[in-house]
């Protein structure tokens, strides 16, 4: 793999991690309002569907879940950012679904036999 290819992959990974942490944090703060919950979950699902199956999708879901889990833990001053009410449990459930969907599609491109064979630069099995 060439140096520009590695650099592009690292830049993509950094961008996906940043988007995941920022959107998960924003959702954690805004989930108590109905529009904040809807916007956070819809945005996360759209980004997850837009990312290719594999490492980037999983990285986004994990980065999303870090601030969500941090918000569910007790703060040093007491209290929680995500409480045990309908909005909080819905947000935690949506985060679990997001992570489950990312984990379920980790081997997506390789398991179908597509992906590598469609890339003319990667030698595949003789047909």
PDB file of C-alpha atoms in Angstrom:
ATOM      1  CA  UNK A   1       0.000   0.000   0.000  1.00  0.00           C
ATOM      2  CA  UNK A   2       1.328   3.432  -0.892  1.00  0.00           C
ATOM      3  CA  UNK A   3       1.961   6.225   1.566  1.00  0.00           C
ATOM      4  CA  UNK A   4      -0.892   8.411   0.227  1.00  0.00           C
ATOM      5  CA  UNK A   5      -3.260   5.446   0.655  1.00  0.00           C
ATOM      6  CA  UNK A   6      -2.226   4.978   4.286  1.00  0.00           C
ATOM      7  CA  UNK A   7      -2.492   8.703   4.910  1.00  0.00           C
ATOM      8  CA  UNK A   8      -5.991   8.781   3.429  1.00  0.00           C
ATOM      9  CA  UNK A   9      -7.095   5.822   5.548  1.00  0.00           C
ATOM     10  CA  UNK A  10      -5.750   7.450   8.716  1.00  0.00           C
ATOM     11  CA  UNK A  11      -7.428  10.750   7.842  1.00  0.00           C
ATOM     12  CA  UNK A  12     -10.712   8.921   7.214  1.00  0.00           C
ATOM     13  CA  UNK A  13     -10.426   7.096  10.525  1.00  0.00           C
ATOM     14  CA  UNK A  14      -9.673  10.323  12.401  1.00  0.00           C
ATOM     15  CA  UNK A  15     -12.633  12.077  10.763  1.00  0.00           C
ATOM     16  CA  UNK A  16     -14.996   9.194  11.549  1.00  0.00           C
ATOM     17  CA  UNK A  17     -13.843   9.092  15.175  1.00  0.00           C
ATOM     18  CA  UNK A  18     -14.282  12.848  15.522  1.00  0.00           C
ATOM     19  CA  UNK A  19     -17.768  12.794  14.002  1.00  0.00           C
ATOM     20  CA  UNK A  20     -18.739   9.884  16.250  1.00  0.00           C
ATOM     21  CA  UNK A  21     -17.565  11.519  19.463  1.00  0.00           C
ATOM     22  CA  UNK A  22     -19.059  14.922  18.627  1.00  0.00           C
ATOM     23  CA  UNK A  23     -22.438  13.571  17.483  1.00  0.00           C
ATOM     24  CA  UNK A  24     -22.640  11.137  20.408  1.00  0.00           C
ATOM     25  CA  UNK A  25     -21.816  13.943  22.824  1.00  0.00           C
ATOM     26  CA  UNK A  26     -24.373  16.270  21.250  1.00  0.00           C
ATOM     27  CA  UNK A  27     -26.983  13.538  21.425  1.00  0.00           C
ATOM     28  CA  UNK A  28     -26.145  12.925  25.075  1.00  0.00           C
ATOM     29  CA  UNK A  29     -26.707  16.580  25.887  1.00  0.00           C
ATOM     30  CA  UNK A  30     -29.843  17.045  23.748  1.00  0.00           C
ATOM     31  CA  UNK A  31     -31.652  13.702  24.111  1.00  0.00           C
ATOM     32  CA  UNK A  32     -34.092  15.004  26.746  1.00  0.00           C
ATOM     33  CA  UNK A  33     -35.830  17.143  24.131  1.00  0.00           C
ATOM     34  CA  UNK A  34     -37.907  15.112  21.660  1.00  0.00           C
ATOM     35  CA  UNK A  35     -36.320  16.781  18.646  1.00  0.00           C
ATOM     36  CA  UNK A  36     -32.811  16.266  20.070  1.00  0.00           C
ATOM     37  CA  UNK A  37     -33.427  12.562  20.558  1.00  0.00           C
ATOM     38  CA  UNK A  38     -34.912  12.190  17.092  1.00  0.00           C
ATOM     39  CA  UNK A  39     -32.153  14.206  15.419  1.00  0.00           C
ATOM     40  CA  UNK A  40     -29.336  12.404  17.246  1.00  0.00           C
ATOM     41  CA  UNK A  41     -30.611   8.904  16.505  1.00  0.00           C
ATOM     42  CA  UNK A  42     -31.556   9.687  12.889  1.00  0.00           C
ATOM     43  CA  UNK A  43     -28.170  11.279  12.230  1.00  0.00           C
ATOM     44  CA  UNK A  44     -26.311   8.336  13.726  1.00  0.00           C
ATOM     45  CA  UNK A  45     -28.282   5.834  11.656  1.00  0.00           C
ATOM     46  CA  UNK A  46     -27.781   7.824   8.448  1.00  0.00           C
ATOM     47  CA  UNK A  47     -24.022   8.103   9.030  1.00  0.00           C
ATOM     48  CA  UNK A  48     -23.832   4.405   9.865  1.00  0.00           C
ATOM     49  CA  UNK A  49     -25.674   3.496   6.671  1.00  0.00           C
ATOM     50  CA  UNK A  50     -23.499   5.866   4.613  1.00  0.00           C
ATOM     51  CA  UNK A  51     -20.188   4.431   5.859  1.00  0.00           C
ATOM     52  CA  UNK A  52     -18.886   1.290   4.170  1.00  0.00           C
ATOM     53  CA  UNK A  53     -19.222  -1.941   6.100  1.00  0.00           C
ATOM     54  CA  UNK A  54     -16.142  -2.720   8.109  1.00  0.00           C
ATOM     55  CA  UNK A  55     -13.710  -0.859  10.287  1.00  0.00           C
ATOM     56  CA  UNK A  56     -14.894   2.696   9.659  1.00  0.00           C
ATOM     57  CA  UNK A  57     -18.486   1.818  10.520  1.00  0.00           C
ATOM     58  CA  UNK A  58     -17.392   0.095  13.715  1.00  0.00           C
ATOM     59  CA  UNK A  59     -15.091   2.995  14.629  1.00  0.00           C
ATOM     60  CA  UNK A  60     -17.983   5.445  14.257  1.00  0.00           C
ATOM     61  CA  UNK A  61     -20.299   3.339  16.421  1.00  0.00           C
ATOM     62  CA  UNK A  62     -17.680   2.908  19.134  1.00  0.00           C
ATOM     63  CA  UNK A  63     -16.843   6.615  19.088  1.00  0.00           C
ATOM     64  CA  UNK A  64     -20.581   7.397  19.336  1.00  0.00           C
ATOM     65  CA  UNK A  65     -21.012   5.078  22.320  1.00  0.00           C
ATOM     66  CA  UNK A  66     -18.140   6.526  24.394  1.00  0.00           C
ATOM     67  CA  UNK A  67     -19.848   9.833  25.310  1.00  0.00           C
ATOM     68  CA  UNK A  68     -23.201   8.055  25.620  1.00  0.00           C
ATOM     69  CA  UNK A  69     -21.818   5.591  28.156  1.00  0.00           C
ATOM     70  CA  UNK A  70     -19.972   8.380  29.925  1.00  0.00           C
ATOM     71  CA  UNK A  71     -23.250  10.284  30.182  1.00  0.00           C
ATOM     72  CA  UNK A  72     -24.973   7.273  31.713  1.00  0.00           C
ATOM     73  CA  UNK A  73     -22.392   7.048  34.505  1.00  0.00           C
ATOM     74  CA  UNK A  74     -22.677   9.180  37.633  1.00  0.00           C
ATOM     75  CA  UNK A  75     -20.946  12.548  37.426  1.00  0.00           C
ATOM     76  CA  UNK A  76     -18.522  13.622  40.178  1.00  0.00           C
ATOM     77  CA  UNK A  77     -21.002  16.286  41.336  1.00  0.00           C
ATOM     78  CA  UNK A  78     -23.770  13.685  41.425  1.00  0.00           C
ATOM     79  CA  UNK A  79     -26.538  12.937  38.995  1.00  0.00           C
ATOM     80  CA  UNK A  80     -26.476  11.644  35.457  1.00  0.00           C
ATOM     81  CA  UNK A  81     -26.641  13.213  32.013  1.00  0.00           C
ATOM     82  CA  UNK A  82     -28.756  10.280  30.839  1.00  0.00           C
ATOM     83  CA  UNK A  83     -31.472   9.460  33.329  1.00  0.00           C
ATOM     84  CA  UNK A  84     -33.614   6.350  33.642  1.00  0.00           C
ATOM     85  CA  UNK A  85     -36.701   7.856  32.000  1.00  0.00           C
ATOM     86  CA  UNK A  86     -38.262   7.158  28.611  1.00  0.00           C
ATOM     87  CA  UNK A  87     -35.958   9.512  26.709  1.00  0.00           C
ATOM     88  CA  UNK A  88     -32.810   8.252  28.427  1.00  0.00           C
ATOM     89  CA  UNK A  89     -33.641   4.583  27.998  1.00  0.00           C
ATOM     90  CA  UNK A  90     -34.629   5.184  24.367  1.00  0.00           C
ATOM     91  CA  UNK A  91     -31.297   6.886  23.753  1.00  0.00           C
ATOM     92  CA  UNK A  92     -29.348   4.068  25.399  1.00  0.00           C
ATOM     93  CA  UNK A  93     -31.343   1.494  23.435  1.00  0.00           C
ATOM     94  CA  UNK A  94     -30.700   3.318  20.162  1.00  0.00           C
ATOM     95  CA  UNK A  95     -26.989   3.396  20.984  1.00  0.00           C
ATOM     96  CA  UNK A  96     -27.020  -0.354  21.596  1.00  0.00           C
ATOM     97  CA  UNK A  97     -28.807  -0.920  18.260  1.00  0.00           C
ATOM     98  CA  UNK A  98     -26.254   1.306  16.526  1.00  0.00           C
ATOM     99  CA  UNK A  99     -23.344  -0.657  17.974  1.00  0.00           C
ATOM    100  CA  UNK A 100     -25.037  -3.980  17.206  1.00  0.00           C
ATOM    101  CA  UNK A 101     -25.629  -2.979  13.589  1.00  0.00           C
ATOM    102  CA  UNK A 102     -21.999  -1.943  13.211  1.00  0.00           C
ATOM    103  CA  UNK A 103     -20.778  -5.209  14.721  1.00  0.00           C
ATOM    104  CA  UNK A 104     -23.115  -7.245  12.520  1.00  0.00           C
ATOM    105  CA  UNK A 105     -21.698  -5.670   9.364  1.00  0.00           C
ATOM    106  CA  UNK A 106     -17.987  -5.804  10.200  1.00  0.00           C
ATOM    107  CA  UNK A 107     -17.303  -8.614   7.723  1.00  0.00           C
ATOM    108  CA  UNK A 108     -19.815  -7.279   5.175  1.00  0.00           C
ATOM    109  CA  UNK A 109     -17.565  -6.709   2.146  1.00  0.00           C
ATOM    110  CA  UNK A 110     -15.493  -9.839   2.635  1.00  0.00           C
ATOM    111  CA  UNK A 111     -18.309 -12.245   3.447  1.00  0.00           C
ATOM    112  CA  UNK A 112     -20.205 -11.610   0.213  1.00  0.00           C
ATOM    113  CA  UNK A 113     -17.222 -12.313  -2.008  1.00  0.00           C
ATOM    114  CA  UNK A 114     -17.494  -8.829  -3.513  1.00  0.00           C
ATOM    115  CA  UNK A 115     -15.287  -5.907  -2.607  1.00  0.00           C
ATOM    116  CA  UNK A 116     -11.767  -7.169  -3.302  1.00  0.00           C
ATOM    117  CA  UNK A 117     -12.665  -8.935  -6.554  1.00  0.00           C
ATOM    118  CA  UNK A 118     -14.196  -5.739  -7.942  1.00  0.00           C
ATOM    119  CA  UNK A 119     -10.979  -3.800  -7.363  1.00  0.00           C
ATOM    120  CA  UNK A 120      -8.830  -4.216 -10.503  1.00  0.00           C
ATOM    121  CA  UNK A 121      -5.667  -3.398  -8.557  1.00  0.00           C
ATOM    122  CA  UNK A 122      -6.061  -6.364  -6.190  1.00  0.00           C
ATOM    123  CA  UNK A 123      -5.267  -9.725  -7.707  1.00  0.00           C
ATOM    124  CA  UNK A 124      -7.969 -12.242  -6.984  1.00  0.00           C
ATOM    125  CA  UNK A 125      -8.449 -15.913  -7.613  1.00  0.00           C
ATOM    126  CA  UNK A 126      -8.247 -17.022 -11.235  1.00  0.00           C
ATOM    127  CA  UNK A 127     -11.656 -17.279 -12.862  1.00  0.00           C
TER     128      UNK A 127
END
